[in-house]
mmCIF file of C-alpha atoms in Angstrom:
data_model
loop_
_atom_site.group_PDB
_atom_site.id
_atom_site.type_symbol
_atom_site.label_atom_id
_atom_site.label_comp_id
_atom_site.label_asym_id
_atom_site.label_seq_id
_atom_site.Cartn_x
_atom_site.Cartn_y
_atom_site.Cartn_z
ATOM 1 C CA UNK A 1 -134.183 -22.879 -59.813
ATOM 2 C CA UNK A 2 -134.761 -20.342 -62.567
ATOM 3 C CA UNK A 3 -135.924 -17.140 -60.853
ATOM 4 C CA UNK A 4 -138.751 -15.403 -62.780
ATOM 5 C CA UNK A 5 -139.226 -11.665 -63.110
ATOM 6 C CA UNK A 6 -140.967 -10.138 -60.114
ATOM 7 C CA UNK A 7 -139.557 -12.343 -57.325
ATOM 8 C CA UNK A 8 -136.688 -9.941 -56.559
ATOM 9 C CA UNK A 9 -137.089 -6.165 -56.725
ATOM 10 C CA UNK A 10 -135.408 -3.964 -59.324
ATOM 11 C CA UNK A 11 -132.528 -2.565 -57.194
ATOM 12 C CA UNK A 12 -131.357 -5.996 -56.034
ATOM 13 C CA UNK A 13 -131.839 -7.452 -59.526
ATOM 14 C CA UNK A 14 -129.741 -4.633 -60.946
ATOM 15 C CA UNK A 15 -127.039 -5.123 -58.314
ATOM 16 C CA UNK A 16 -126.984 -8.860 -59.050
ATOM 17 C CA UNK A 17 -126.698 -8.011 -62.745
ATOM 18 C CA UNK A 18 -123.662 -5.825 -62.082
ATOM 19 C CA UNK A 19 -121.997 -8.573 -60.031
ATOM 20 C CA UNK A 20 -122.816 -11.163 -62.689
ATOM 21 C CA UNK A 21 -121.463 -8.951 -65.481
ATOM 22 C CA UNK A 22 -118.251 -8.414 -63.534
ATOM 23 C CA UNK A 23 -117.889 -12.133 -62.900
ATOM 24 C CA UNK A 24 -118.450 -12.920 -66.579
ATOM 25 C CA UNK A 25 -115.811 -10.341 -67.549
ATOM 26 C CA UNK A 26 -113.316 -11.882 -65.127
ATOM 27 C CA UNK A 27 -114.246 -15.347 -66.370
ATOM 28 C CA UNK A 28 -113.580 -14.342 -69.983
ATOM 29 C CA UNK A 29 -110.011 -13.489 -68.992
ATOM 30 C CA UNK A 30 -109.645 -16.567 -66.808
ATOM 31 C CA UNK A 31 -110.990 -18.858 -69.526
ATOM 32 C CA UNK A 32 -108.070 -17.893 -71.752
ATOM 33 C CA UNK A 33 -105.815 -19.751 -69.324
ATOM 34 C CA UNK A 34 -108.128 -22.761 -69.144
ATOM 35 C CA UNK A 35 -108.974 -23.225 -72.820
ATOM 36 C CA UNK A 36 -106.978 -24.089 -75.885
ATOM 37 C CA UNK A 37 -107.878 -25.275 -79.352
ATOM 38 C CA UNK A 38 -108.452 -28.825 -78.047
ATOM 39 C CA UNK A 39 -110.615 -28.021 -75.042
ATOM 40 C CA UNK A 40 -112.682 -25.141 -76.492
ATOM 41 C CA UNK A 41 -114.973 -27.502 -78.473
ATOM 42 C CA UNK A 42 -115.469 -29.557 -75.310
ATOM 43 C CA UNK A 43 -116.554 -26.416 -73.443
ATOM 44 C CA UNK A 44 -119.213 -25.708 -76.063
ATOM 45 C CA UNK A 45 -120.364 -29.311 -75.781
ATOM 46 C CA UNK A 46 -120.522 -29.068 -71.981
ATOM 47 C CA UNK A 47 -122.855 -26.067 -72.261
ATOM 48 C CA UNK A 48 -125.100 -27.939 -74.719
ATOM 49 C CA UNK A 49 -125.076 -31.066 -72.541
ATOM 50 C CA UNK A 50 -126.059 -29.072 -69.444
ATOM 51 C CA UNK A 51 -128.909 -27.476 -71.391
ATOM 52 C CA UNK A 52 -130.148 -30.939 -72.358
ATOM 53 C CA UNK A 53 -129.903 -32.427 -68.863
ATOM 54 C CA UNK A 54 -131.676 -29.424 -67.341
ATOM 55 C CA UNK A 55 -134.745 -30.490 -69.321
ATOM 56 C CA UNK A 56 -134.854 -33.759 -67.369
ATOM 57 C CA UNK A 57 -136.726 -32.905 -64.187
ATOM 58 C CA UNK A 58 -136.619 -35.784 -61.722
ATOM 59 C CA UNK A 59 -139.036 -36.302 -58.787
ATOM 60 C CA UNK A 60 -137.607 -35.564 -55.357
ATOM 61 C CA UNK A 61 -140.690 -35.391 -53.118
ATOM 62 C CA UNK A 62 -144.464 -35.450 -53.350
ATOM 63 C CA UNK A 63 -145.403 -32.930 -56.022
ATOM 64 C CA UNK A 64 -141.868 -31.553 -56.391
ATOM 65 C CA UNK A 65 -139.123 -32.146 -58.935
ATOM 66 C CA UNK A 66 -135.567 -31.030 -59.469
ATOM 67 C CA UNK A 67 -133.122 -30.657 -62.320
ATOM 68 C CA UNK A 68 -129.402 -30.286 -62.817
ATOM 69 C CA UNK A 69 -127.936 -26.841 -62.152
ATOM 70 C CA UNK A 70 -124.643 -27.822 -63.743
ATOM 71 C CA UNK A 71 -122.145 -25.502 -62.077
ATOM 72 C CA UNK A 72 -120.164 -28.323 -60.474
ATOM 73 C CA UNK A 73 -120.152 -30.407 -63.645
ATOM 74 C CA UNK A 74 -118.961 -27.522 -65.822
ATOM 75 C CA UNK A 75 -116.266 -26.383 -63.382
ATOM 76 C CA UNK A 76 -114.767 -29.852 -62.983
ATOM 77 C CA UNK A 77 -114.826 -30.675 -66.697
ATOM 78 C CA UNK A 78 -113.598 -27.401 -68.191
ATOM 79 C CA UNK A 79 -112.504 -25.194 -65.278
ATOM 80 C CA UNK A 80 -114.246 -22.718 -62.960
ATOM 81 C CA UNK A 81 -113.920 -19.652 -65.201
ATOM 82 C CA UNK A 82 -115.101 -21.510 -68.281
ATOM 83 C CA UNK A 83 -117.773 -23.186 -66.142
ATOM 84 C CA UNK A 84 -119.289 -19.807 -65.239
ATOM 85 C CA UNK A 85 -119.371 -18.931 -68.941
ATOM 86 C CA UNK A 86 -121.023 -22.273 -69.792
ATOM 87 C CA UNK A 87 -123.862 -21.752 -67.314
ATOM 88 C CA UNK A 88 -124.247 -18.125 -68.414
ATOM 89 C CA UNK A 89 -124.681 -19.215 -72.045
ATOM 90 C CA UNK A 90 -127.255 -21.830 -71.018
ATOM 91 C CA UNK A 91 -129.245 -19.317 -68.949
ATOM 92 C CA UNK A 92 -129.129 -16.745 -71.747
ATOM 93 C CA UNK A 93 -130.466 -19.234 -74.293
ATOM 94 C CA UNK A 94 -133.180 -20.406 -71.896
ATOM 95 C CA UNK A 95 -134.288 -16.874 -71.081
ATOM 96 C CA UNK A 96 -134.378 -15.516 -74.628
ATOM 97 C CA UNK A 97 -135.630 -18.539 -76.564
ATOM 98 C CA UNK A 98 -137.649 -20.553 -74.057
ATOM 99 C CA UNK A 99 -138.992 -17.921 -71.609
ATOM 100 C CA UNK A 100 -137.361 -19.832 -68.742
ATOM 101 C CA UNK A 101 -135.955 -17.532 -66.070
ATOM 102 C CA UNK A 102 -136.774 -13.838 -66.159
ATOM 103 C CA UNK A 103 -134.817 -11.469 -68.385
ATOM 104 C CA UNK A 104 -134.665 -8.757 -65.719
ATOM 105 C CA UNK A 105 -133.673 -11.558 -63.338
ATOM 106 C CA UNK A 106 -130.903 -12.822 -65.633
ATOM 107 C CA UNK A 107 -128.237 -11.382 -63.362
ATOM 108 C CA UNK A 108 -129.896 -13.038 -60.352
ATOM 109 C CA UNK A 109 -129.913 -16.385 -62.127
ATOM 110 C CA UNK A 110 -126.315 -16.143 -63.331
ATOM 111 C CA UNK A 111 -125.184 -15.165 -59.846
ATOM 112 C CA UNK A 112 -127.228 -17.911 -58.180
ATOM 113 C CA UNK A 113 -127.053 -20.838 -60.608
ATOM 114 C CA UNK A 114 -123.792 -20.012 -62.333
ATOM 115 C CA UNK A 115 -121.387 -18.229 -60.014
ATOM 116 C CA UNK A 116 -122.378 -19.577 -56.586
ATOM 117 C CA UNK A 117 -122.637 -23.206 -57.698
ATOM 118 C CA UNK A 118 -119.415 -23.084 -59.694
ATOM 119 C CA UNK A 119 -117.310 -21.350 -57.060
ATOM 120 C CA UNK A 120 -118.605 -23.428 -54.142
ATOM 121 C CA UNK A 121 -118.355 -26.709 -56.022
ATOM 122 C CA UNK A 122 -114.897 -26.152 -57.452
ATOM 123 C CA UNK A 123 -113.450 -24.876 -54.172
ATOM 124 C CA UNK A 124 -114.784 -27.929 -52.337
ATOM 125 C CA UNK A 125 -113.688 -30.246 -55.142
ATOM 126 C CA UNK A 126 -110.105 -28.934 -55.029
ATOM 127 C CA UNK A 127 -110.033 -29.188 -51.232
ATOM 128 C CA UNK A 128 -111.171 -32.815 -51.332
ATOM 129 C CA UNK A 129 -108.794 -33.728 -54.142
ATOM 130 C CA UNK A 130 -105.967 -32.238 -52.091
ATOM 131 C CA UNK A 131 -106.496 -34.690 -49.245
ATOM 132 C CA UNK A 132 -107.749 -37.781 -51.094
ATOM 133 C CA UNK A 133 -105.596 -40.198 -53.077
ATOM 134 C CA UNK A 134 -105.273 -38.981 -56.668
ATOM 135 C CA UNK A 135 -107.285 -41.762 -58.250
ATOM 136 C CA UNK A 136 -110.242 -41.825 -60.588
ATOM 137 C CA UNK A 137 -112.449 -43.096 -57.795
ATOM 138 C CA UNK A 138 -111.434 -40.191 -55.555
ATOM 139 C CA UNK A 139 -112.114 -37.697 -58.341
ATOM 140 C CA UNK A 140 -115.575 -39.138 -58.829
ATOM 141 C CA UNK A 141 -116.294 -39.086 -55.088
ATOM 142 C CA UNK A 142 -115.085 -35.491 -54.809
ATOM 143 C CA UNK A 143 -117.335 -34.566 -57.741
ATOM 144 C CA UNK A 144 -120.309 -36.118 -55.968
ATOM 145 C CA UNK A 145 -119.760 -34.206 -52.725
ATOM 146 C CA UNK A 146 -119.004 -30.904 -54.476
ATOM 147 C CA UNK A 147 -122.150 -31.097 -56.597
ATOM 148 C CA UNK A 148 -124.270 -32.125 -53.616
ATOM 149 C CA UNK A 149 -123.190 -29.091 -51.572
ATOM 150 C CA UNK A 150 -123.462 -26.630 -54.466
ATOM 151 C CA UNK A 151 -127.253 -26.956 -54.783
ATOM 152 C CA UNK A 152 -128.278 -26.004 -51.216
ATOM 153 C CA UNK A 153 -125.594 -23.300 -51.425
ATOM 154 C CA UNK A 154 -127.481 -21.831 -54.392
ATOM 155 C CA UNK A 155 -130.741 -22.149 -52.449
ATOM 156 C CA UNK A 156 -129.181 -20.190 -49.579
ATOM 157 C CA UNK A 157 -127.949 -17.543 -52.036
ATOM 158 C CA UNK A 158 -131.467 -17.101 -53.397
ATOM 159 C CA UNK A 159 -132.823 -16.867 -49.852
ATOM 160 C CA UNK A 160 -130.309 -14.120 -49.077
ATOM 161 C CA UNK A 161 -131.285 -12.158 -52.187
ATOM 162 C CA UNK A 162 -134.960 -12.626 -51.338
ATOM 163 C CA UNK A 163 -134.308 -11.429 -47.780
ATOM 164 C CA UNK A 164 -132.720 -8.257 -49.141
ATOM 165 C CA UNK A 165 -135.015 -7.595 -52.079
ATOM 166 C CA UNK A 166 -138.021 -9.908 -52.027
ATOM 167 C CA UNK A 167 -141.231 -8.427 -53.417
ATOM 168 C CA UNK A 168 -143.511 -10.214 -50.965
ATOM 169 C CA UNK A 169 -143.561 -10.086 -47.193
ATOM 170 C CA UNK A 170 -142.877 -13.704 -46.281
ATOM 171 C CA UNK A 171 -140.919 -14.582 -43.094
ATOM 172 C CA UNK A 172 -137.368 -15.345 -44.165
ATOM 173 C CA UNK A 173 -137.153 -18.295 -41.786
ATOM 174 C CA UNK A 174 -139.916 -20.103 -43.640
ATOM 175 C CA UNK A 175 -138.302 -19.392 -46.988
ATOM 176 C CA UNK A 176 -134.901 -20.633 -45.813
ATOM 177 C CA UNK A 177 -136.273 -23.832 -44.273
ATOM 178 C CA UNK A 178 -138.331 -24.688 -47.337
ATOM 179 C CA UNK A 179 -135.601 -23.840 -49.861
ATOM 180 C CA UNK A 180 -132.792 -25.595 -48.002
ATOM 181 C CA UNK A 181 -134.849 -28.703 -47.293
ATOM 182 C CA UNK A 182 -136.020 -29.416 -50.834
ATOM 183 C CA UNK A 183 -132.709 -28.460 -52.445
ATOM 184 C CA UNK A 184 -130.733 -30.881 -50.306
ATOM 185 C CA UNK A 185 -132.838 -33.592 -51.954
ATOM 186 C CA UNK A 186 -132.311 -32.058 -55.387
ATOM 187 C CA UNK A 187 -128.600 -31.934 -54.598
ATOM 188 C CA UNK A 188 -128.518 -35.721 -54.370
ATOM 189 C CA UNK A 189 -129.750 -35.965 -57.949
ATOM 190 C CA UNK A 190 -127.276 -33.288 -59.034
ATOM 191 C CA UNK A 191 -124.466 -35.176 -57.331
ATOM 192 C CA UNK A 192 -125.363 -38.475 -58.996
ATOM 193 C CA UNK A 193 -125.532 -36.934 -62.489
ATOM 194 C CA UNK A 194 -122.281 -35.021 -61.969
ATOM 195 C CA UNK A 195 -120.361 -37.984 -60.577
ATOM 196 C CA UNK A 196 -121.551 -40.331 -63.325
ATOM 197 C CA UNK A 197 -120.651 -37.853 -66.070
ATOM 198 C CA UNK A 198 -117.264 -36.907 -64.638
ATOM 199 C CA UNK A 199 -116.440 -40.568 -63.967
ATOM 200 C CA UNK A 200 -117.376 -41.543 -67.523
ATOM 201 C CA UNK A 201 -115.222 -38.835 -69.111
ATOM 202 C CA UNK A 202 -112.267 -39.524 -66.801
ATOM 203 C CA UNK A 203 -112.473 -43.204 -67.695
ATOM 204 C CA UNK A 204 -111.921 -42.522 -71.404
ATOM 205 C CA UNK A 205 -110.174 -39.136 -71.628
ATOM 206 C CA UNK A 206 -108.780 -37.928 -68.274
ATOM 207 C CA UNK A 207 -106.485 -35.554 -70.166
ATOM 208 C CA UNK A 208 -109.510 -33.486 -71.209
ATOM 209 C CA UNK A 209 -110.922 -33.089 -67.677
ATOM 210 C CA UNK A 210 -109.703 -29.869 -66.066
ATOM 211 C CA UNK A 211 -110.170 -31.158 -62.527
ATOM 212 C CA UNK A 212 -108.257 -34.382 -63.264
ATOM 213 C CA UNK A 213 -105.017 -32.734 -64.320
ATOM 214 C CA UNK A 214 -102.136 -34.504 -62.623
ATOM 215 C CA UNK A 215 -104.260 -37.585 -62.030
ATOM 216 C CA UNK A 216 -101.642 -39.951 -63.400
ATOM 217 C CA UNK A 217 -99.123 -39.950 -60.540
ATOM 218 C CA UNK A 218 -96.179 -42.423 -60.619
ATOM 219 C CA UNK A 219 -97.044 -45.878 -59.366
ATOM 220 C CA UNK A 220 -95.484 -46.629 -55.974
ATOM 221 C CA UNK A 221 -94.112 -49.976 -54.822
ATOM 222 C CA UNK A 222 -93.204 -50.948 -51.275
ATOM 223 C CA UNK A 223 -89.631 -52.287 -51.159
ATOM 224 C CA UNK A 224 -88.116 -53.240 -47.795
ATOM 225 C CA UNK A 225 -90.786 -51.199 -46.058
ATOM 226 C CA UNK A 226 -90.232 -48.063 -48.156
ATOM 227 C CA UNK A 227 -92.308 -46.613 -51.015
ATOM 228 C CA UNK A 228 -90.360 -46.173 -54.229
ATOM 229 C CA UNK A 229 -91.370 -45.240 -57.769
ATOM 230 C CA UNK A 230 -92.186 -48.257 -59.889
ATOM 231 C CA UNK A 231 -90.150 -48.725 -63.071
ATOM 232 C CA UNK A 232 -91.869 -47.033 -65.976
ATOM 233 C CA UNK A 233 -92.149 -48.355 -69.461
ATOM 234 C CA UNK A 234 -91.563 -46.234 -72.498
ATOM 235 C CA UNK A 235 -94.944 -44.867 -73.570
ATOM 236 C CA UNK A 236 -96.328 -46.265 -76.769
ATOM 237 C CA UNK A 237 -97.168 -43.515 -79.186
ATOM 238 C CA UNK A 238 -100.889 -43.478 -79.762
ATOM 239 C CA UNK A 239 -102.190 -43.108 -83.268
ATOM 240 C CA UNK A 240 -103.833 -39.792 -84.148
ATOM 241 C CA UNK A 241 -107.157 -41.564 -84.596
ATOM 242 C CA UNK A 242 -106.939 -43.167 -81.156
ATOM 243 C CA UNK A 243 -106.195 -39.846 -79.470
ATOM 244 C CA UNK A 244 -108.693 -37.862 -81.489
ATOM 245 C CA UNK A 245 -111.208 -35.854 -79.535
ATOM 246 C CA UNK A 246 -113.794 -36.298 -82.244
ATOM 247 C CA UNK A 247 -115.213 -39.533 -80.838
ATOM 248 C CA UNK A 248 -115.845 -38.043 -77.412
ATOM 249 C CA UNK A 249 -117.346 -34.888 -78.919
ATOM 250 C CA UNK A 250 -119.691 -36.825 -81.211
ATOM 251 C CA UNK A 251 -120.729 -39.162 -78.410
ATOM 252 C CA UNK A 252 -121.482 -36.234 -76.116
ATOM 253 C CA UNK A 253 -123.461 -34.392 -78.772
ATOM 254 C CA UNK A 254 -125.538 -37.434 -79.691
ATOM 255 C CA UNK A 255 -126.224 -38.055 -76.008
ATOM 256 C CA UNK A 256 -127.356 -34.445 -75.513
ATOM 257 C CA UNK A 257 -129.632 -34.602 -78.552
ATOM 258 C CA UNK A 258 -131.212 -37.872 -77.409
ATOM 259 C CA UNK A 259 -131.758 -36.551 -73.885
ATOM 260 C CA UNK A 260 -133.293 -33.271 -75.050
ATOM 261 C CA UNK A 261 -135.130 -34.632 -78.068
ATOM 262 C CA UNK A 262 -136.524 -37.883 -76.669
ATOM 263 C CA UNK A 263 -135.892 -38.584 -72.982
ATOM 264 C CA UNK A 264 -137.128 -35.126 -71.923
ATOM 265 C CA UNK A 265 -140.688 -36.166 -72.836
ATOM 266 C CA UNK A 266 -140.644 -38.528 -69.844
ATOM 267 C CA UNK A 267 -139.329 -35.949 -67.367
ATOM 268 C CA UNK A 268 -141.366 -35.124 -64.282
ATOM 269 C CA UNK A 269 -144.061 -32.508 -64.876
ATOM 270 C CA UNK A 270 -144.105 -31.463 -61.201
ATOM 271 C CA UNK A 271 -142.878 -27.950 -60.349
ATOM 272 C CA UNK A 272 -139.219 -27.694 -59.444
ATOM 273 C CA UNK A 273 -137.979 -26.816 -55.980
ATOM 274 C CA UNK A 274 -138.168 -23.033 -56.327
ATOM 275 C CA UNK A 275 -141.550 -23.114 -58.083
ATOM 276 C CA UNK A 276 -142.985 -25.346 -55.357
ATOM 277 C CA UNK A 277 -141.622 -23.217 -52.519
ATOM 278 C CA UNK A 278 -142.790 -20.023 -54.241
ATOM 279 C CA UNK A 279 -146.297 -21.416 -54.652
ATOM 280 C CA UNK A 280 -146.525 -22.807 -51.114
ATOM 281 C CA UNK A 281 -145.056 -19.751 -49.382
ATOM 282 C CA UNK A 282 -146.586 -17.058 -51.596
ATOM 283 C CA UNK A 283 -143.339 -15.757 -53.061
ATOM 284 C CA UNK A 284 -144.897 -15.786 -56.529
ATOM 285 C CA UNK A 285 -147.667 -13.292 -55.740
ATOM 286 C CA UNK A 286 -145.942 -10.565 -57.732
ATOM 287 C CA UNK A 287 -144.436 -12.721 -60.457
ATOM 288 C CA UNK A 288 -144.452 -10.991 -63.840
ATOM 289 C CA UNK A 289 -145.108 -12.339 -67.307
ATOM 290 C CA UNK A 290 -141.975 -13.233 -69.209
ATOM 291 C CA UNK A 291 -140.872 -10.785 -71.894
ATOM 292 C CA UNK A 292 -140.332 -13.749 -74.244
ATOM 293 C CA UNK A 293 -143.662 -15.438 -73.508
ATOM 294 C CA UNK A 294 -144.607 -15.161 -77.205
ATOM 295 C CA UNK A 295 -141.412 -16.810 -78.386
ATOM 296 C CA UNK A 296 -142.092 -19.679 -80.826
ATOM 297 C CA UNK A 297 -140.152 -21.904 -78.405
ATOM 298 C CA UNK A 298 -141.679 -20.668 -75.134
ATOM 299 C CA UNK A 299 -142.158 -23.346 -72.461
ATOM 300 C CA UNK A 300 -139.947 -25.770 -74.400
ATOM 301 C CA UNK A 301 -142.381 -26.427 -77.220
ATOM 302 C CA UNK A 302 -142.518 -25.434 -80.859
ATOM 303 C CA UNK A 303 -145.408 -23.123 -81.650
ATOM 304 C CA UNK A 304 -148.116 -24.546 -83.926
ATOM 305 C CA UNK A 305 -146.858 -28.126 -83.499
ATOM 306 C CA UNK A 306 -149.804 -29.866 -81.836
ATOM 307 C CA UNK A 307 -148.163 -33.182 -80.941
ATOM 308 C CA UNK A 308 -146.598 -32.662 -77.496
ATOM 309 C CA UNK A 309 -143.906 -35.294 -78.005
ATOM 310 C CA UNK A 310 -142.756 -33.860 -81.327
ATOM 311 C CA UNK A 311 -143.081 -30.258 -80.149
ATOM 312 C CA UNK A 312 -141.008 -30.813 -77.017
ATOM 313 C CA UNK A 313 -138.455 -32.937 -78.833
ATOM 314 C CA UNK A 314 -137.930 -30.371 -81.573
ATOM 315 C CA UNK A 315 -137.598 -27.596 -79.001
ATOM 316 C CA UNK A 316 -134.997 -29.622 -77.128
ATOM 317 C CA UNK A 317 -132.968 -30.328 -80.261
ATOM 318 C CA UNK A 318 -133.126 -26.658 -81.290
ATOM 319 C CA UNK A 319 -132.029 -25.635 -77.808
ATOM 320 C CA UNK A 320 -129.056 -28.002 -77.831
ATOM 321 C CA UNK A 321 -128.034 -26.723 -81.247
ATOM 322 C CA UNK A 322 -128.410 -23.058 -80.320
ATOM 323 C CA UNK A 323 -126.486 -23.496 -77.069
ATOM 324 C CA UNK A 324 -123.746 -25.432 -78.831
ATOM 325 C CA UNK A 325 -123.347 -22.758 -81.496
ATOM 326 C CA UNK A 326 -123.439 -19.861 -79.013
ATOM 327 C CA UNK A 327 -121.086 -21.547 -76.553
ATOM 328 C CA UNK A 328 -118.633 -22.814 -79.157
ATOM 329 C CA UNK A 329 -118.577 -19.410 -80.834
ATOM 330 C CA UNK A 330 -117.831 -17.640 -77.567
ATOM 331 C CA UNK A 331 -115.093 -20.087 -76.604
ATOM 332 C CA UNK A 332 -113.586 -19.936 -80.083
ATOM 333 C CA UNK A 333 -113.257 -16.169 -79.727
ATOM 334 C CA UNK A 334 -111.648 -16.636 -76.297
ATOM 335 C CA UNK A 335 -109.052 -19.076 -77.651
ATOM 336 C CA UNK A 336 -108.398 -16.903 -80.717
ATOM 337 C CA UNK A 337 -107.647 -13.918 -78.498
ATOM 338 C CA UNK A 338 -105.361 -16.072 -76.398
ATOM 339 C CA UNK A 339 -103.502 -17.316 -79.474
ATOM 340 C CA UNK A 340 -103.223 -13.772 -80.838
ATOM 341 C CA UNK A 341 -101.694 -12.598 -77.564
ATOM 342 C CA UNK A 342 -99.246 -15.512 -77.529
ATOM 343 C CA UNK A 343 -98.232 -14.863 -81.126
ATOM 344 C CA UNK A 344 -97.812 -11.147 -80.445
ATOM 345 C CA UNK A 345 -95.667 -11.857 -77.402
ATOM 346 C CA UNK A 346 -93.567 -14.315 -79.396
ATOM 347 C CA UNK A 347 -93.126 -11.806 -82.228
ATOM 348 C CA UNK A 348 -92.100 -9.137 -79.749
ATOM 349 C CA UNK A 349 -89.596 -11.502 -78.194
ATOM 350 C CA UNK A 350 -88.044 -12.311 -81.573
ATOM 351 C CA UNK A 351 -87.853 -8.615 -82.432
ATOM 352 C CA UNK A 352 -86.117 -7.930 -79.141
ATOM 353 C CA UNK A 353 -83.599 -10.662 -79.815
ATOM 354 C CA UNK A 354 -82.740 -9.209 -83.214
ATOM 355 C CA UNK A 355 -82.248 -5.776 -81.747
#
């Protein structure tokens, strides 16, 4: 659903950019509460993984494909504030390096694909978790529903922005019907990918999943018709190697590299939901050439590499690496600032005590 330059006029694009910038600024502050030295590397990996999976377009209807948006997945794994930052990093890398999503429309894309999907998905996820039993199965089911709803929500957000600032005169009813219809189907794919990923991580490391905090509630037993806490055993101290995050991080990175570097070659070549609707309805009449169209990685291929498989694979691997470095660097700075503040507060407290 990457919006190119020229779909939305300059005033609305600028307004969306202001909103997106404000949301990113708020998210930078919020991410300090969500991230620490253990979870910051996971956040960088989540951004790289979402970049990789977005290369895997899957067919949803005749001549139409879809791909992961990732807002729900990021929010549930690393938190809503950090999730917005993850999607923003992905969109920035795609726009600058791969000419995917307009640069003047970057604010539109962050607002649509990053903020709307993340906020809608996480709000719905928390609401469902609040009423469902706190089990891994419930978490996975809530992830599925939240991701499913987030995609048509983003489609509606684009329709609203097009209604306000579209550059072509297309009846808004037609745009809404077409966008909502195809993105409900894409939402099913988004939901399946999100639920499978969240379920897999919860199964091995629920302590690293932001949305699964508090998952391990005391086991209840029914005694004489009443529920009581089951006796608990003393926890066995896990070895540092067993509790290390390195295995999960390496597994996730290898998976992202394989998806982007190899599996992406077999992705559907059909236009995605927005591209198909834009072509059918005439929204793309005033689409503009991308400012990065001459990038050596434009259109997810390496310039001057003639073999399509190798070219696309190399581009995918480079993209995963660039997103990982950019995301990890940003999240490292966030956690460093948090630690500096904590240390300063602690130093001030000790000074006050001495006085």
